[in-house]
């Protein structure tokens, strides 16, 4: 007699999907903790699984390498930063107040995890094609964010128009470098708020 199986190959149960997502988040948190502890370059998969309280086998079930886990962590961190900046801006506020809200939110997110912020700016560029892809993806996300924040009826009425792509690249790159050099010099990145706000207002403000 033939027994018919009710299992569907390739179909993941909700319970298994939830467990997989939980382990993935634990590993990403472990990667972040390892970067804070000893930096990306000096961290190991053993450090990640120690912080995640799981096994190397579980790690390799989710990521093929330390670098892949690191890039996944930075991808999620960047998406979260974009969401937090967007949420911090009141589209009905005066244009210069909106600039301040966006910059203050950006710096607050960077300040909340300085080790990861600096690693993003300094370590990522040297990690090859996957890292370059993430850099471009991140840049595009910020360009879309700036365009969305500046392309509103309220800002157009104030004489503010979405900046050119070239200007946005200069703005984003300049702010990142200012944050990185401030951290490397042992400074408080909260102290760059005013100069960052003024420079951004000058670049994005109404044109005569």
mmCIF file with all atom_site columns, C-alpha atoms in Angstrom:
data_model
loop_
_atom_site.group_PDB
_atom_site.id
_atom_site.type_symbol
_atom_site.label_atom_id
_atom_site.label_alt_id
_atom_site.label_comp_id
_atom_site.label_asym_id
_atom_site.label_entity_id
_atom_site.label_seq_id
_atom_site.pdbx_PDB_ins_code
_atom_site.Cartn_x
_atom_site.Cartn_y
_atom_site.Cartn_z
_atom_site.occupancy
_atom_site.B_iso_or_equiv
_atom_site.pdbx_formal_charge
_atom_site.auth_seq_id
_atom_site.auth_comp_id
_atom_site.auth_asym_id
_atom_site.auth_atom_id
_atom_site.pdbx_PDB_model_num
ATOM 1   C CA . UNK A 1 1   ? 0.000  0.000  0.000  1.00 0.00 ? 1   UNK A CA 1
ATOM 2   C CA . UNK A 1 2   ? 1.293  3.419  -0.929 1.00 0.00 ? 2   UNK A CA 1
ATOM 3   C CA . UNK A 1 3   ? 1.342  6.089  1.774  1.00 0.00 ? 3   UNK A CA 1
ATOM 4   C CA . UNK A 1 4   ? 0.651  9.617  0.577  1.00 0.00 ? 4   UNK A CA 1
ATOM 5   C CA . UNK A 1 5   ? 2.664  12.266 2.401  1.00 0.00 ? 5   UNK A CA 1
ATOM 6   C CA . UNK A 1 6   ? 0.969  15.516 3.302  1.00 0.00 ? 6   UNK A CA 1
ATOM 7   C CA . UNK A 1 7   ? 4.286  17.397 3.388  1.00 0.00 ? 7   UNK A CA 1
ATOM 8   C CA . UNK A 1 8   ? 4.863  19.954 0.660  1.00 0.00 ? 8   UNK A CA 1
ATOM 9   C CA . UNK A 1 9   ? 8.495  20.145 -0.287 1.00 0.00 ? 9   UNK A CA 1
ATOM 10  C CA . UNK A 1 10  ? 9.819  23.695 -0.453 1.00 0.00 ? 10  UNK A CA 1
ATOM 11  C CA . UNK A 1 11  ? 7.010  25.121 1.667  1.00 0.00 ? 11  UNK A CA 1
ATOM 12  C CA . UNK A 1 12  ? 8.227  26.723 4.894  1.00 0.00 ? 12  UNK A CA 1
ATOM 13  C CA . UNK A 1 13  ? 5.861  26.702 7.827  1.00 0.00 ? 13  UNK A CA 1
ATOM 14  C CA . UNK A 1 14  ? 5.135  29.985 9.634  1.00 0.00 ? 14  UNK A CA 1
ATOM 15  C CA . UNK A 1 15  ? 6.860  28.588 12.722 1.00 0.00 ? 15  UNK A CA 1
ATOM 16  C CA . UNK A 1 16  ? 10.049 27.750 10.798 1.00 0.00 ? 16  UNK A CA 1
ATOM 17  C CA . UNK A 1 17  ? 10.004 31.100 9.035  1.00 0.00 ? 17  UNK A CA 1
ATOM 18  C CA . UNK A 1 18  ? 9.703  32.902 12.377 1.00 0.00 ? 18  UNK A CA 1
ATOM 19  C CA . UNK A 1 19  ? 12.556 30.857 13.858 1.00 0.00 ? 19  UNK A CA 1
ATOM 20  C CA . UNK A 1 20  ? 14.745 31.572 10.827 1.00 0.00 ? 20  UNK A CA 1
ATOM 21  C CA . UNK A 1 21  ? 14.045 35.303 11.077 1.00 0.00 ? 21  UNK A CA 1
ATOM 22  C CA . UNK A 1 22  ? 14.795 35.260 14.801 1.00 0.00 ? 22  UNK A CA 1
ATOM 23  C CA . UNK A 1 23  ? 18.158 33.536 14.335 1.00 0.00 ? 23  UNK A CA 1
ATOM 24  C CA . UNK A 1 24  ? 19.039 35.918 11.520 1.00 0.00 ? 24  UNK A CA 1
ATOM 25  C CA . UNK A 1 25  ? 18.340 38.932 13.716 1.00 0.00 ? 25  UNK A CA 1
ATOM 26  C CA . UNK A 1 26  ? 20.360 37.408 16.549 1.00 0.00 ? 26  UNK A CA 1
ATOM 27  C CA . UNK A 1 27  ? 23.299 36.930 14.195 1.00 0.00 ? 27  UNK A CA 1
ATOM 28  C CA . UNK A 1 28  ? 23.035 40.502 12.919 1.00 0.00 ? 28  UNK A CA 1
ATOM 29  C CA . UNK A 1 29  ? 22.977 41.740 16.512 1.00 0.00 ? 29  UNK A CA 1
ATOM 30  C CA . UNK A 1 30  ? 25.986 39.523 17.205 1.00 0.00 ? 30  UNK A CA 1
ATOM 31  C CA . UNK A 1 31  ? 27.802 41.030 14.231 1.00 0.00 ? 31  UNK A CA 1
ATOM 32  C CA . UNK A 1 32  ? 27.069 44.530 15.511 1.00 0.00 ? 32  UNK A CA 1
ATOM 33  C CA . UNK A 1 33  ? 28.352 43.613 18.971 1.00 0.00 ? 33  UNK A CA 1
ATOM 34  C CA . UNK A 1 34  ? 31.535 42.136 17.475 1.00 0.00 ? 34  UNK A CA 1
ATOM 35  C CA . UNK A 1 35  ? 32.177 45.324 15.485 1.00 0.00 ? 35  UNK A CA 1
ATOM 36  C CA . UNK A 1 36  ? 31.709 47.420 18.637 1.00 0.00 ? 36  UNK A CA 1
ATOM 37  C CA . UNK A 1 37  ? 34.039 45.121 20.566 1.00 0.00 ? 37  UNK A CA 1
ATOM 38  C CA . UNK A 1 38  ? 36.981 44.814 18.186 1.00 0.00 ? 38  UNK A CA 1
ATOM 39  C CA . UNK A 1 39  ? 36.105 46.319 14.797 1.00 0.00 ? 39  UNK A CA 1
ATOM 40  C CA . UNK A 1 40  ? 35.063 44.544 11.632 1.00 0.00 ? 40  UNK A CA 1
ATOM 41  C CA . UNK A 1 41  ? 38.526 43.524 10.472 1.00 0.00 ? 41  UNK A CA 1
ATOM 42  C CA . UNK A 1 42  ? 39.590 41.991 13.780 1.00 0.00 ? 42  UNK A CA 1
ATOM 43  C CA . UNK A 1 43  ? 36.266 40.308 14.496 1.00 0.00 ? 43  UNK A CA 1
ATOM 44  C CA . UNK A 1 44  ? 35.653 36.662 13.623 1.00 0.00 ? 44  UNK A CA 1
ATOM 45  C CA . UNK A 1 45  ? 32.677 34.383 13.064 1.00 0.00 ? 45  UNK A CA 1
ATOM 46  C CA . UNK A 1 46  ? 33.462 32.978 16.506 1.00 0.00 ? 46  UNK A CA 1
ATOM 47  C CA . UNK A 1 47  ? 32.976 36.447 17.980 1.00 0.00 ? 47  UNK A CA 1
ATOM 48  C CA . UNK A 1 48  ? 29.658 36.835 16.168 1.00 0.00 ? 48  UNK A CA 1
ATOM 49  C CA . UNK A 1 49  ? 28.222 33.518 17.353 1.00 0.00 ? 49  UNK A CA 1
ATOM 50  C CA . UNK A 1 50  ? 29.487 34.162 20.879 1.00 0.00 ? 50  UNK A CA 1
ATOM 51  C CA . UNK A 1 51  ? 27.543 37.414 21.043 1.00 0.00 ? 51  UNK A CA 1
ATOM 52  C CA . UNK A 1 52  ? 24.551 35.833 19.287 1.00 0.00 ? 52  UNK A CA 1
ATOM 53  C CA . UNK A 1 53  ? 24.636 32.834 21.672 1.00 0.00 ? 53  UNK A CA 1
ATOM 54  C CA . UNK A 1 54  ? 24.354 30.374 18.834 1.00 0.00 ? 54  UNK A CA 1
ATOM 55  C CA . UNK A 1 55  ? 26.611 28.051 16.839 1.00 0.00 ? 55  UNK A CA 1
ATOM 56  C CA . UNK A 1 56  ? 28.894 28.353 13.826 1.00 0.00 ? 56  UNK A CA 1
ATOM 57  C CA . UNK A 1 57  ? 26.632 25.850 12.087 1.00 0.00 ? 57  UNK A CA 1
ATOM 58  C CA . UNK A 1 58  ? 23.668 28.182 12.566 1.00 0.00 ? 58  UNK A CA 1
ATOM 59  C CA . UNK A 1 59  ? 25.747 31.101 11.317 1.00 0.00 ? 59  UNK A CA 1
ATOM 60  C CA . UNK A 1 60  ? 26.627 29.328 8.075  1.00 0.00 ? 60  UNK A CA 1
ATOM 61  C CA . UNK A 1 61  ? 23.019 28.276 7.575  1.00 0.00 ? 61  UNK A CA 1
ATOM 62  C CA . UNK A 1 62  ? 22.212 31.993 7.270  1.00 0.00 ? 62  UNK A CA 1
ATOM 63  C CA . UNK A 1 63  ? 25.354 33.626 5.870  1.00 0.00 ? 63  UNK A CA 1
ATOM 64  C CA . UNK A 1 64  ? 28.176 32.292 3.699  1.00 0.00 ? 64  UNK A CA 1
ATOM 65  C CA . UNK A 1 65  ? 30.799 34.506 5.358  1.00 0.00 ? 65  UNK A CA 1
ATOM 66  C CA . UNK A 1 66  ? 31.522 37.143 7.970  1.00 0.00 ? 66  UNK A CA 1
ATOM 67  C CA . UNK A 1 67  ? 31.473 39.789 5.241  1.00 0.00 ? 67  UNK A CA 1
ATOM 68  C CA . UNK A 1 68  ? 28.033 38.714 4.022  1.00 0.00 ? 68  UNK A CA 1
ATOM 69  C CA . UNK A 1 69  ? 26.666 39.047 7.558  1.00 0.00 ? 69  UNK A CA 1
ATOM 70  C CA . UNK A 1 70  ? 28.313 42.453 7.951  1.00 0.00 ? 70  UNK A CA 1
ATOM 71  C CA . UNK A 1 71  ? 26.865 43.738 4.682  1.00 0.00 ? 71  UNK A CA 1
ATOM 72  C CA . UNK A 1 72  ? 23.403 42.488 5.659  1.00 0.00 ? 72  UNK A CA 1
ATOM 73  C CA . UNK A 1 73  ? 23.756 44.317 8.984  1.00 0.00 ? 73  UNK A CA 1
ATOM 74  C CA . UNK A 1 74  ? 24.732 47.574 7.294  1.00 0.00 ? 74  UNK A CA 1
ATOM 75  C CA . UNK A 1 75  ? 21.905 47.236 4.769  1.00 0.00 ? 75  UNK A CA 1
ATOM 76  C CA . UNK A 1 76  ? 19.362 46.999 7.593  1.00 0.00 ? 76  UNK A CA 1
ATOM 77  C CA . UNK A 1 77  ? 21.023 49.807 9.557  1.00 0.00 ? 77  UNK A CA 1
ATOM 78  C CA . UNK A 1 78  ? 20.955 52.107 6.547  1.00 0.00 ? 78  UNK A CA 1
ATOM 79  C CA . UNK A 1 79  ? 17.289 51.402 5.852  1.00 0.00 ? 79  UNK A CA 1
ATOM 80  C CA . UNK A 1 80  ? 16.476 52.120 9.500  1.00 0.00 ? 80  UNK A CA 1
ATOM 81  C CA . UNK A 1 81  ? 18.382 55.407 9.362  1.00 0.00 ? 81  UNK A CA 1
ATOM 82  C CA . UNK A 1 82  ? 16.485 56.546 6.278  1.00 0.00 ? 82  UNK A CA 1
ATOM 83  C CA . UNK A 1 83  ? 13.171 55.718 7.963  1.00 0.00 ? 83  UNK A CA 1
ATOM 84  C CA . UNK A 1 84  ? 14.116 57.589 11.125 1.00 0.00 ? 84  UNK A CA 1
ATOM 85  C CA . UNK A 1 85  ? 15.209 60.704 9.251  1.00 0.00 ? 85  UNK A CA 1
ATOM 86  C CA . UNK A 1 86  ? 12.012 60.712 7.189  1.00 0.00 ? 86  UNK A CA 1
ATOM 87  C CA . UNK A 1 87  ? 9.896  60.299 10.325 1.00 0.00 ? 87  UNK A CA 1
ATOM 88  C CA . UNK A 1 88  ? 11.677 63.181 12.091 1.00 0.00 ? 88  UNK A CA 1
ATOM 89  C CA . UNK A 1 89  ? 10.825 65.789 9.451  1.00 0.00 ? 89  UNK A CA 1
ATOM 90  C CA . UNK A 1 90  ? 7.581  67.742 9.710  1.00 0.00 ? 90  UNK A CA 1
ATOM 91  C CA . UNK A 1 91  ? 6.591  68.520 6.092  1.00 0.00 ? 91  UNK A CA 1
ATOM 92  C CA . UNK A 1 92  ? 4.500  71.478 7.256  1.00 0.00 ? 92  UNK A CA 1
ATOM 93  C CA . UNK A 1 93  ? 7.371  73.182 9.113  1.00 0.00 ? 93  UNK A CA 1
ATOM 94  C CA . UNK A 1 94  ? 9.369  76.055 7.539  1.00 0.00 ? 94  UNK A CA 1
ATOM 95  C CA . UNK A 1 95  ? 11.967 74.786 5.087  1.00 0.00 ? 95  UNK A CA 1
ATOM 96  C CA . UNK A 1 96  ? 14.940 75.704 7.284  1.00 0.00 ? 96  UNK A CA 1
ATOM 97  C CA . UNK A 1 97  ? 13.359 73.938 10.265 1.00 0.00 ? 97  UNK A CA 1
ATOM 98  C CA . UNK A 1 98  ? 12.901 70.818 8.133  1.00 0.00 ? 98  UNK A CA 1
ATOM 99  C CA . UNK A 1 99  ? 16.606 70.877 7.266  1.00 0.00 ? 99  UNK A CA 1
ATOM 100 C CA . UNK A 1 100 ? 17.469 71.096 10.957 1.00 0.00 ? 100 UNK A CA 1
ATOM 101 C CA . UNK A 1 101 ? 15.120 68.224 11.807 1.00 0.00 ? 101 UNK A CA 1
ATOM 102 C CA . UNK A 1 102 ? 16.697 66.004 9.142  1.00 0.00 ? 102 UNK A CA 1
ATOM 103 C CA . UNK A 1 103 ? 20.288 66.780 10.138 1.00 0.00 ? 103 UNK A CA 1
ATOM 104 C CA . UNK A 1 104 ? 19.598 66.373 13.845 1.00 0.00 ? 104 UNK A CA 1
ATOM 105 C CA . UNK A 1 105 ? 17.945 63.008 13.179 1.00 0.00 ? 105 UNK A CA 1
ATOM 106 C CA . UNK A 1 106 ? 20.877 61.870 11.018 1.00 0.00 ? 106 UNK A CA 1
ATOM 107 C CA . UNK A 1 107 ? 23.418 62.817 13.673 1.00 0.00 ? 107 UNK A CA 1
ATOM 108 C CA . UNK A 1 108 ? 21.334 61.261 16.452 1.00 0.00 ? 108 UNK A CA 1
ATOM 109 C CA . UNK A 1 109 ? 21.220 57.930 14.618 1.00 0.00 ? 109 UNK A CA 1
ATOM 110 C CA . UNK A 1 110 ? 24.961 58.058 13.892 1.00 0.00 ? 110 UNK A CA 1
ATOM 111 C CA . UNK A 1 111 ? 25.673 58.979 17.508 1.00 0.00 ? 111 UNK A CA 1
ATOM 112 C CA . UNK A 1 112 ? 23.619 56.075 18.823 1.00 0.00 ? 112 UNK A CA 1
ATOM 113 C CA . UNK A 1 113 ? 26.173 53.566 17.480 1.00 0.00 ? 113 UNK A CA 1
ATOM 114 C CA . UNK A 1 114 ? 29.471 55.323 16.779 1.00 0.00 ? 114 UNK A CA 1
ATOM 115 C CA . UNK A 1 115 ? 31.477 52.138 16.196 1.00 0.00 ? 115 UNK A CA 1
ATOM 116 C CA . UNK A 1 116 ? 29.105 50.917 13.514 1.00 0.00 ? 116 UNK A CA 1
ATOM 117 C CA . UNK A 1 117 ? 28.860 54.398 11.983 1.00 0.00 ? 117 UNK A CA 1
ATOM 118 C CA . UNK A 1 118 ? 32.629 54.663 11.630 1.00 0.00 ? 118 UNK A CA 1
ATOM 119 C CA . UNK A 1 119 ? 32.952 51.094 10.383 1.00 0.00 ? 119 UNK A CA 1
ATOM 120 C CA . UNK A 1 120 ? 30.343 51.821 7.704  1.00 0.00 ? 120 UNK A CA 1
ATOM 121 C CA . UNK A 1 121 ? 32.289 54.818 6.429  1.00 0.00 ? 121 UNK A CA 1
ATOM 122 C CA . UNK A 1 122 ? 35.819 53.422 6.742  1.00 0.00 ? 122 UNK A CA 1
ATOM 123 C CA . UNK A 1 123 ? 35.626 49.604 6.431  1.00 0.00 ? 123 UNK A CA 1
ATOM 124 C CA . UNK A 1 124 ? 32.918 49.085 3.839  1.00 0.00 ? 124 UNK A CA 1
ATOM 125 C CA . UNK A 1 125 ? 34.633 50.788 0.849  1.00 0.00 ? 125 UNK A CA 1
ATOM 126 C CA . UNK A 1 126 ? 37.491 48.256 0.861  1.00 0.00 ? 126 UNK A CA 1
ATOM 127 C CA . UNK A 1 127 ? 35.364 45.115 0.725  1.00 0.00 ? 127 UNK A CA 1
ATOM 128 C CA . UNK A 1 128 ? 34.891 44.593 -2.991 1.00 0.00 ? 128 UNK A CA 1
ATOM 129 C CA . UNK A 1 129 ? 31.949 44.396 -5.381 1.00 0.00 ? 129 UNK A CA 1
ATOM 130 C CA . UNK A 1 130 ? 29.276 43.479 -2.832 1.00 0.00 ? 130 UNK A CA 1
ATOM 131 C CA . UNK A 1 131 ? 30.284 46.439 -0.693 1.00 0.00 ? 131 UNK A CA 1
ATOM 132 C CA . UNK A 1 132 ? 30.294 48.806 -3.661 1.00 0.00 ? 132 UNK A CA 1
ATOM 133 C CA . UNK A 1 133 ? 26.800 47.640 -4.534 1.00 0.00 ? 133 UNK A CA 1
ATOM 134 C CA . UNK A 1 134 ? 25.645 48.410 -0.997 1.00 0.00 ? 134 UNK A CA 1
ATOM 135 C CA . UNK A 1 135 ? 27.327 51.822 -1.112 1.00 0.00 ? 135 UNK A CA 1
ATOM 136 C CA . UNK A 1 136 ? 25.459 52.708 -4.290 1.00 0.00 ? 136 UNK A CA 1
ATOM 137 C CA . UNK A 1 137 ? 22.223 51.296 -2.900 1.00 0.00 ? 137 UNK A CA 1
ATOM 138 C CA . UNK A 1 138 ? 22.666 53.394 0.244  1.00 0.00 ? 138 UNK A CA 1
ATOM 139 C CA . UNK A 1 139 ? 23.456 56.519 -1.744 1.00 0.00 ? 139 UNK A CA 1
ATOM 140 C CA . UNK A 1 140 ? 20.375 56.027 -3.896 1.00 0.00 ? 140 UNK A CA 1
ATOM 141 C CA . UNK A 1 141 ? 18.201 55.612 -0.807 1.00 0.00 ? 141 UNK A CA 1
ATOM 142 C CA . UNK A 1 142 ? 19.450 58.925 0.582  1.00 0.00 ? 142 UNK A CA 1
ATOM 143 C CA . UNK A 1 143 ? 19.023 60.655 -2.769 1.00 0.00 ? 143 UNK A CA 1
ATOM 144 C CA . UNK A 1 144 ? 15.411 59.470 -2.910 1.00 0.00 ? 144 UNK A CA 1
ATOM 145 C CA . UNK A 1 145 ? 14.936 60.626 0.692  1.00 0.00 ? 145 UNK A CA 1
ATOM 146 C CA . UNK A 1 146 ? 16.277 64.129 -0.003 1.00 0.00 ? 146 UNK A CA 1
ATOM 147 C CA . UNK A 1 147 ? 14.220 64.372 -3.191 1.00 0.00 ? 147 UNK A CA 1
ATOM 148 C CA . UNK A 1 148 ? 11.049 63.296 -1.382 1.00 0.00 ? 148 UNK A CA 1
ATOM 149 C CA . UNK A 1 149 ? 11.645 65.718 1.496  1.00 0.00 ? 149 UNK A CA 1
ATOM 150 C CA . UNK A 1 150 ? 12.287 68.680 -0.816 1.00 0.00 ? 150 UNK A CA 1
ATOM 151 C CA . UNK A 1 151 ? 9.675  67.994 -3.487 1.00 0.00 ? 151 UNK A CA 1
ATOM 152 C CA . UNK A 1 152 ? 6.615  69.203 -1.570 1.00 0.00 ? 152 UNK A CA 1
ATOM 153 C CA . UNK A 1 153 ? 4.105  72.018 -2.154 1.00 0.00 ? 153 UNK A CA 1
ATOM 154 C CA . UNK A 1 154 ? 5.237  73.719 1.060  1.00 0.00 ? 154 UNK A CA 1
ATOM 155 C CA . UNK A 1 155 ? 8.895  73.829 0.040  1.00 0.00 ? 155 UNK A CA 1
ATOM 156 C CA . UNK A 1 156 ? 8.124  74.820 -3.536 1.00 0.00 ? 156 UNK A CA 1
ATOM 157 C CA . UNK A 1 157 ? 6.058  77.720 -2.164 1.00 0.00 ? 157 UNK A CA 1
ATOM 158 C CA . UNK A 1 158 ? 9.129  78.771 -0.162 1.00 0.00 ? 158 UNK A CA 1
ATOM 159 C CA . UNK A 1 159 ? 11.290 78.702 -3.293 1.00 0.00 ? 159 UNK A CA 1
ATOM 160 C CA . UNK A 1 160 ? 13.018 75.421 -2.446 1.00 0.00 ? 160 UNK A CA 1
ATOM 161 C CA . UNK A 1 161 ? 13.325 72.860 -5.231 1.00 0.00 ? 161 UNK A CA 1
ATOM 162 C CA . UNK A 1 162 ? 14.812 69.350 -5.189 1.00 0.00 ? 162 UNK A CA 1
ATOM 163 C CA . UNK A 1 163 ? 18.592 69.690 -5.617 1.00 0.00 ? 163 UNK A CA 1
ATOM 164 C CA . UNK A 1 164 ? 20.454 68.137 -8.515 1.00 0.00 ? 164 UNK A CA 1
ATOM 165 C CA . UNK A 1 165 ? 21.787 64.618 -8.177 1.00 0.00 ? 165 UNK A CA 1
ATOM 166 C CA . UNK A 1 166 ? 25.365 65.952 -8.185 1.00 0.00 ? 166 UNK A CA 1
ATOM 167 C CA . UNK A 1 167 ? 24.595 68.332 -5.326 1.00 0.00 ? 167 UNK A CA 1
ATOM 168 C CA . UNK A 1 168 ? 22.960 65.555 -3.310 1.00 0.00 ? 168 UNK A CA 1
ATOM 169 C CA . UNK A 1 169 ? 26.017 63.322 -3.755 1.00 0.00 ? 169 UNK A CA 1
ATOM 170 C CA . UNK A 1 170 ? 28.259 66.149 -2.523 1.00 0.00 ? 170 UNK A CA 1
ATOM 171 C CA . UNK A 1 171 ? 25.982 66.837 0.438  1.00 0.00 ? 171 UNK A CA 1
ATOM 172 C CA . UNK A 1 172 ? 25.682 63.200 1.549  1.00 0.00 ? 172 UNK A CA 1
ATOM 173 C CA . UNK A 1 173 ? 29.371 62.443 1.050  1.00 0.00 ? 173 UNK A CA 1
ATOM 174 C CA . UNK A 1 174 ? 30.412 65.600 2.864  1.00 0.00 ? 174 UNK A CA 1
ATOM 175 C CA . UNK A 1 175 ? 28.228 64.893 5.881  1.00 0.00 ? 175 UNK A CA 1
ATOM 176 C CA . UNK A 1 176 ? 29.487 61.321 6.136  1.00 0.00 ? 176 UNK A CA 1
ATOM 177 C CA . UNK A 1 177 ? 33.116 62.433 5.993  1.00 0.00 ? 177 UNK A CA 1
ATOM 178 C CA . UNK A 1 178 ? 32.511 65.140 8.589  1.00 0.00 ? 178 UNK A CA 1
ATOM 179 C CA . UNK A 1 179 ? 30.990 62.572 10.924 1.00 0.00 ? 179 UNK A CA 1
ATOM 180 C CA . UNK A 1 180 ? 33.839 60.092 10.358 1.00 0.00 ? 180 UNK A CA 1
ATOM 181 C CA . UNK A 1 181 ? 36.678 62.558 10.894 1.00 0.00 ? 181 UNK A CA 1
ATOM 182 C CA . UNK A 1 182 ? 34.999 63.938 14.002 1.00 0.00 ? 182 UNK A CA 1
ATOM 183 C CA . UNK A 1 183 ? 34.715 60.443 15.512 1.00 0.00 ? 183 UNK A CA 1
ATOM 184 C CA . UNK A 1 184 ? 38.311 59.579 14.560 1.00 0.00 ? 184 UNK A CA 1
ATOM 185 C CA . UNK A 1 185 ? 39.559 62.797 16.188 1.00 0.00 ? 185 UNK A CA 1
ATOM 186 C CA . UNK A 1 186 ? 37.748 61.924 19.398 1.00 0.00 ? 186 UNK A CA 1
ATOM 187 C CA . UNK A 1 187 ? 35.199 64.692 19.012 1.00 0.00 ? 187 UNK A CA 1
ATOM 188 C CA . UNK A 1 188 ? 31.515 64.758 19.855 1.00 0.00 ? 188 UNK A CA 1
ATOM 189 C CA . UNK A 1 189 ? 29.519 64.524 16.640 1.00 0.00 ? 189 UNK A CA 1
ATOM 190 C CA . UNK A 1 190 ? 26.726 66.376 18.356 1.00 0.00 ? 190 UNK A CA 1
ATOM 191 C CA . UNK A 1 191 ? 29.057 69.363 18.082 1.00 0.00 ? 191 UNK A CA 1
ATOM 192 C CA . UNK A 1 192 ? 28.919 69.361 14.285 1.00 0.00 ? 192 UNK A CA 1
ATOM 193 C CA . UNK A 1 193 ? 25.169 69.903 14.222 1.00 0.00 ? 193 UNK A CA 1
ATOM 194 C CA . UNK A 1 194 ? 25.210 73.653 13.661 1.00 0.00 ? 194 UNK A CA 1
ATOM 195 C CA . UNK A 1 195 ? 27.808 73.668 10.895 1.00 0.00 ? 195 UNK A CA 1
ATOM 196 C CA . UNK A 1 196 ? 26.065 70.742 9.188  1.00 0.00 ? 196 UNK A CA 1
ATOM 197 C CA . UNK A 1 197 ? 22.695 72.500 9.413  1.00 0.00 ? 197 UNK A CA 1
ATOM 198 C CA . UNK A 1 198 ? 24.070 75.800 8.079  1.00 0.00 ? 198 UNK A CA 1
ATOM 199 C CA . UNK A 1 199 ? 25.917 74.139 5.218  1.00 0.00 ? 199 UNK A CA 1
ATOM 200 C CA . UNK A 1 200 ? 22.870 72.096 4.228  1.00 0.00 ? 200 UNK A CA 1
ATOM 201 C CA . UNK A 1 201 ? 20.585 75.127 4.405  1.00 0.00 ? 201 UNK A CA 1
ATOM 202 C CA . UNK A 1 202 ? 23.019 77.039 2.189  1.00 0.00 ? 202 UNK A CA 1
ATOM 203 C CA . UNK A 1 203 ? 23.062 74.228 -0.361 1.00 0.00 ? 203 UNK A CA 1
ATOM 204 C CA . UNK A 1 204 ? 19.319 73.540 -0.398 1.00 0.00 ? 204 UNK A CA 1
ATOM 205 C CA . UNK A 1 205 ? 17.831 76.954 0.356  1.00 0.00 ? 205 UNK A CA 1
ATOM 206 C CA . UNK A 1 206 ? 15.732 79.177 -1.937 1.00 0.00 ? 206 UNK A CA 1
ATOM 207 C CA . UNK A 1 207 ? 17.430 80.455 -5.045 1.00 0.00 ? 207 UNK A CA 1
ATOM 208 C CA . UNK A 1 208 ? 16.927 84.046 -6.127 1.00 0.00 ? 208 UNK A CA 1
#
